[in-house]
mmCIF file of C-alpha atoms in Angstrom:
data_model
loop_
_atom_site.group_PDB
_atom_site.id
_atom_site.type_symbol
_atom_site.label_atom_id
_atom_site.label_comp_id
_atom_site.label_asym_id
_atom_site.label_seq_id
_atom_site.Cartn_x
_atom_site.Cartn_y
_atom_site.Cartn_z
ATOM 1 C CA MET A 946 -7.197 -8.578 -10.912
ATOM 2 C CA SER A 947 -9.898 -6.183 -12.047
ATOM 3 C CA ASP A 948 -10.279 -5.210 -15.693
ATOM 4 C CA GLU A 949 -10.624 -1.594 -14.581
ATOM 5 C CA SER A 950 -7.674 0.715 -14.034
ATOM 6 C CA ASP A 951 -7.430 3.340 -11.349
ATOM 7 C CA GLU A 952 -4.658 5.746 -10.522
ATOM 8 C CA TYR A 953 -2.740 3.211 -8.387
ATOM 9 C CA ILE A 954 -3.546 -0.212 -9.807
ATOM 10 C CA GLU A 955 -3.514 -0.598 -13.579
ATOM 11 C CA SER A 956 -5.713 -3.057 -15.426
ATOM 12 C CA GLY A 957 -4.061 -6.479 -15.502
ATOM 13 C CA THR A 958 -1.984 -5.935 -12.343
ATOM 14 C CA PRO A 959 -1.685 -9.237 -10.435
ATOM 15 C CA GLU A 960 -3.682 -9.338 -7.210
ATOM 16 C CA LEU A 961 -1.702 -9.058 -3.998
ATOM 17 C CA GLU A 962 -2.916 -11.387 -1.245
ATOM 18 C CA VAL A 963 -3.330 -9.369 1.974
ATOM 19 C CA THR A 964 -4.444 -11.157 5.160
ATOM 20 C CA PHE A 965 -4.844 -9.631 8.622
ATOM 21 C CA ASP A 966 -4.411 -11.447 11.972
ATOM 22 C CA GLY A 967 -8.086 -12.369 12.374
ATOM 23 C CA GLY A 968 -8.170 -13.914 8.901
ATOM 24 C CA GLU A 969 -9.747 -10.864 7.244
ATOM 25 C CA LYS A 970 -8.679 -10.618 3.611
ATOM 26 C CA VAL A 971 -8.423 -7.598 1.348
ATOM 27 C CA SER A 972 -10.448 -8.086 -1.810
ATOM 28 C CA LEU A 973 -10.348 -5.249 -4.356
ATOM 29 C CA GLY A 974 -12.243 -2.568 -2.506
ATOM 30 C CA ASN A 975 -14.084 -4.589 0.109
ATOM 31 C CA GLU A 976 -14.936 -2.740 3.323
ATOM 32 C CA LEU A 977 -13.069 -3.773 6.478
ATOM 33 C CA SER A 978 -13.321 -2.388 9.989
ATOM 34 C CA PRO A 979 -10.285 -0.402 11.194
ATOM 35 C CA SER A 980 -10.310 -2.589 14.322
ATOM 36 C CA PHE A 981 -9.619 -5.671 12.156
ATOM 37 C CA THR A 982 -6.769 -3.996 10.267
ATOM 38 C CA SER A 983 -4.763 -2.451 13.098
ATOM 39 C CA SER A 984 -1.941 -5.027 12.963
ATOM 40 C CA GLU A 985 0.554 -5.458 10.158
ATOM 41 C CA PRO A 986 -0.872 -7.926 7.616
ATOM 42 C CA THR A 987 0.731 -10.861 5.862
ATOM 43 C CA LEU A 988 1.370 -10.250 2.163
ATOM 44 C CA ASN A 989 1.835 -12.815 -0.560
ATOM 45 C CA TRP A 990 2.429 -12.406 -4.281
ATOM 46 C CA ASP A 991 4.027 -14.271 -7.169
ATOM 47 C CA ALA A 992 7.570 -13.072 -6.501
ATOM 48 C CA SER A 993 10.492 -13.789 -8.812
ATOM 49 C CA PRO A 994 13.403 -15.596 -7.105
ATOM 50 C CA GLY A 995 16.278 -13.234 -6.325
ATOM 51 C CA GLN A 996 14.195 -10.142 -7.098
ATOM 52 C CA ARG A 997 14.018 -7.249 -4.607
ATOM 53 C CA TYR A 998 10.718 -5.438 -4.056
ATOM 54 C CA THR A 999 9.317 -2.292 -2.432
ATOM 55 C CA VAL A 1000 5.999 -2.477 -0.564
ATOM 56 C CA ILE A 1001 3.934 0.617 0.209
ATOM 57 C CA MET A 1002 0.520 1.242 1.753
ATOM 58 C CA VAL A 1003 -1.161 4.606 1.163
ATOM 59 C CA ASP A 1004 -4.469 6.356 1.846
ATOM 60 C CA PRO A 1005 -5.256 8.837 -0.954
ATOM 61 C CA ASP A 1006 -8.378 10.039 0.888
ATOM 62 C CA ALA A 1007 -6.841 11.777 3.912
ATOM 63 C CA PRO A 1008 -8.454 13.465 5.698
ATOM 64 C CA SER A 1009 -11.514 12.815 3.456
ATOM 65 C CA ARG A 1010 -12.275 11.788 -0.107
ATOM 66 C CA LYS A 1011 -13.967 15.151 -0.703
ATOM 67 C CA ARG A 1012 -10.997 17.154 0.625
ATOM 68 C CA PRO A 1013 -7.841 15.030 0.387
ATOM 69 C CA SER A 1014 -5.457 17.768 1.548
ATOM 70 C CA LEU A 1015 -3.088 15.236 3.192
ATOM 71 C CA ARG A 1016 -2.968 12.882 0.206
ATOM 72 C CA ASP A 1017 -1.258 10.520 0.061
ATOM 73 C CA TYR A 1018 -1.014 9.446 3.671
ATOM 74 C CA LEU A 1019 1.787 6.886 3.950
ATOM 75 C CA HIS A 1020 0.846 3.981 6.212
ATOM 76 C CA TRP A 1021 3.744 1.624 5.517
ATOM 77 C CA MET A 1022 6.911 1.248 3.476
ATOM 78 C CA VAL A 1023 9.278 -1.707 3.281
ATOM 79 C CA VAL A 1024 12.129 -1.834 0.760
ATOM 80 C CA ASP A 1025 14.708 -4.447 -0.230
ATOM 81 C CA VAL A 1026 12.181 -7.249 0.225
ATOM 82 C CA HIS A 1027 13.714 -10.437 -1.186
ATOM 83 C CA GLY A 1028 11.011 -12.472 -2.875
ATOM 84 C CA SER A 1029 7.851 -12.002 -0.816
ATOM 85 C CA ASP A 1030 9.641 -12.103 2.565
ATOM 86 C CA VAL A 1031 8.368 -8.724 3.831
ATOM 87 C CA GLU A 1032 9.325 -9.555 7.414
ATOM 88 C CA HIS A 1033 13.029 -9.444 6.520
ATOM 89 C CA GLY A 1034 12.881 -6.357 4.304
ATOM 90 C CA LYS A 1035 14.077 -2.925 5.413
ATOM 91 C CA GLU A 1036 11.143 -1.103 7.024
ATOM 92 C CA LEU A 1037 11.484 2.628 6.308
ATOM 93 C CA VAL A 1038 8.024 3.562 7.636
ATOM 94 C CA SER A 1039 6.419 1.328 10.267
ATOM 95 C CA TYR A 1040 2.921 -0.050 9.736
ATOM 96 C CA MET A 1041 0.120 2.215 10.899
ATOM 97 C CA GLY A 1042 -3.385 0.808 10.686
ATOM 98 C CA PRO A 1043 -6.280 2.821 9.262
ATOM 99 C CA ALA A 1044 -7.791 5.517 11.484
ATOM 100 C CA PRO A 1045 -10.100 7.529 9.230
ATOM 101 C CA PRO A 1046 -11.601 10.530 11.051
ATOM 102 C CA SER A 1047 -15.210 9.984 12.104
ATOM 103 C CA GLY A 1048 -17.732 11.275 9.604
ATOM 104 C CA THR A 1049 -15.330 11.443 6.641
ATOM 105 C CA GLY A 1050 -16.804 8.466 4.802
ATOM 106 C CA LEU A 1051 -14.948 5.616 3.183
ATOM 107 C CA HIS A 1052 -11.186 5.834 2.765
ATOM 108 C CA ARG A 1053 -9.275 3.632 0.318
ATOM 109 C CA TYR A 1054 -6.141 1.863 1.544
ATOM 110 C CA TYR A 1055 -3.816 0.614 -1.202
ATOM 111 C CA PHE A 1056 -1.141 -2.049 -0.818
ATOM 112 C CA LEU A 1057 1.299 -1.866 -3.727
ATOM 113 C CA VAL A 1058 4.354 -3.973 -4.566
ATOM 114 C CA TYR A 1059 7.034 -2.833 -7.033
ATOM 115 C CA LYS A 1060 10.101 -4.554 -8.473
ATOM 116 C CA GLN A 1061 13.288 -2.736 -7.493
ATOM 117 C CA THR A 1062 16.075 -2.282 -10.025
ATOM 118 C CA LYS A 1063 18.273 -0.217 -7.692
ATOM 119 C CA SER A 1064 18.442 0.932 -4.068
ATOM 120 C CA VAL A 1065 15.444 3.019 -3.049
ATOM 121 C CA ARG A 1066 16.000 6.602 -1.938
ATOM 122 C CA PHE A 1067 13.516 7.977 0.582
ATOM 123 C CA LYS A 1068 14.010 11.325 2.335
ATOM 124 C CA LYS A 1069 10.505 12.309 3.431
ATOM 125 C CA LYS A 1070 9.839 13.013 7.078
ATOM 126 C CA GLY A 1071 6.336 12.295 8.301
ATOM 127 C CA ARG A 1072 3.476 10.431 6.672
ATOM 128 C CA ALA A 1073 1.177 13.151 5.300
ATOM 129 C CA ASN A 1074 1.431 14.505 1.749
ATOM 130 C CA PHE A 1075 3.542 11.623 0.465
ATOM 131 C CA ASP A 1076 3.732 11.948 -3.332
ATOM 132 C CA THR A 1077 3.425 8.310 -4.360
ATOM 133 C CA HIS A 1078 3.769 8.974 -8.079
ATOM 134 C CA GLU A 1079 6.865 11.168 -7.652
ATOM 135 C CA PHE A 1080 8.447 8.563 -5.331
ATOM 136 C CA LEU A 1081 7.869 5.855 -7.946
ATOM 137 C CA LYS A 1082 9.306 8.025 -10.708
ATOM 138 C CA GLU A 1083 12.400 9.039 -8.688
ATOM 139 C CA ASN A 1084 13.164 5.413 -7.883
ATOM 140 C CA GLY A 1085 12.374 3.915 -11.293
ATOM 141 C CA LEU A 1086 9.755 1.609 -9.813
ATOM 142 C CA GLY A 1087 7.365 1.543 -12.781
ATOM 143 C CA ARG A 1088 4.022 -0.232 -12.651
ATOM 144 C CA PRO A 1089 3.016 -2.437 -9.698
ATOM 145 C CA ALA A 1090 4.093 -6.083 -9.664
ATOM 146 C CA ALA A 1091 1.018 -6.701 -7.463
ATOM 147 C CA GLY A 1092 -1.625 -4.626 -5.726
ATOM 148 C CA ASN A 1093 -4.866 -4.647 -3.780
ATOM 149 C CA TYR A 1094 -6.957 -2.273 -1.708
ATOM 150 C CA PHE A 1095 -9.731 -2.130 0.847
ATOM 151 C CA GLN A 1096 -11.955 0.592 2.217
ATOM 152 C CA ALA A 1097 -12.612 1.582 5.826
ATOM 153 C CA ARG A 1098 -14.531 4.192 7.798
ATOM 154 C CA ASN A 1099 -15.158 5.151 11.429
#
């Protein structure tokens, strides 16, 4: 992964492989069209056998990077993923593809995978104003086991 850290993906975090239906791949900030990312992607990472994981996708730039009053916008959450078998994990928030408002510029969409050490507690209703960092802290999820992100605009 990148040598640079940001607030979601620390330097040295292994790269999460994210592939959408049409073969489009996420590659550390590349720009993808929302129309190519509307369906739930396939994720792959170097998972430890027998380990449970939590997968989240967030947009920290909602409704715009200049005025992120809805940050973080939660696009997807799957917990109790055994290995990298996301399909059979417990989906707490269904996948919602990017839909950045027209004229708001590029939005970043982060896919993050965390090792679980206990059952995840999640009480939030709705997708807007999800506090990613507080959620991680409350659930003892620590630093990402894998991560990646892309950018999109309308």
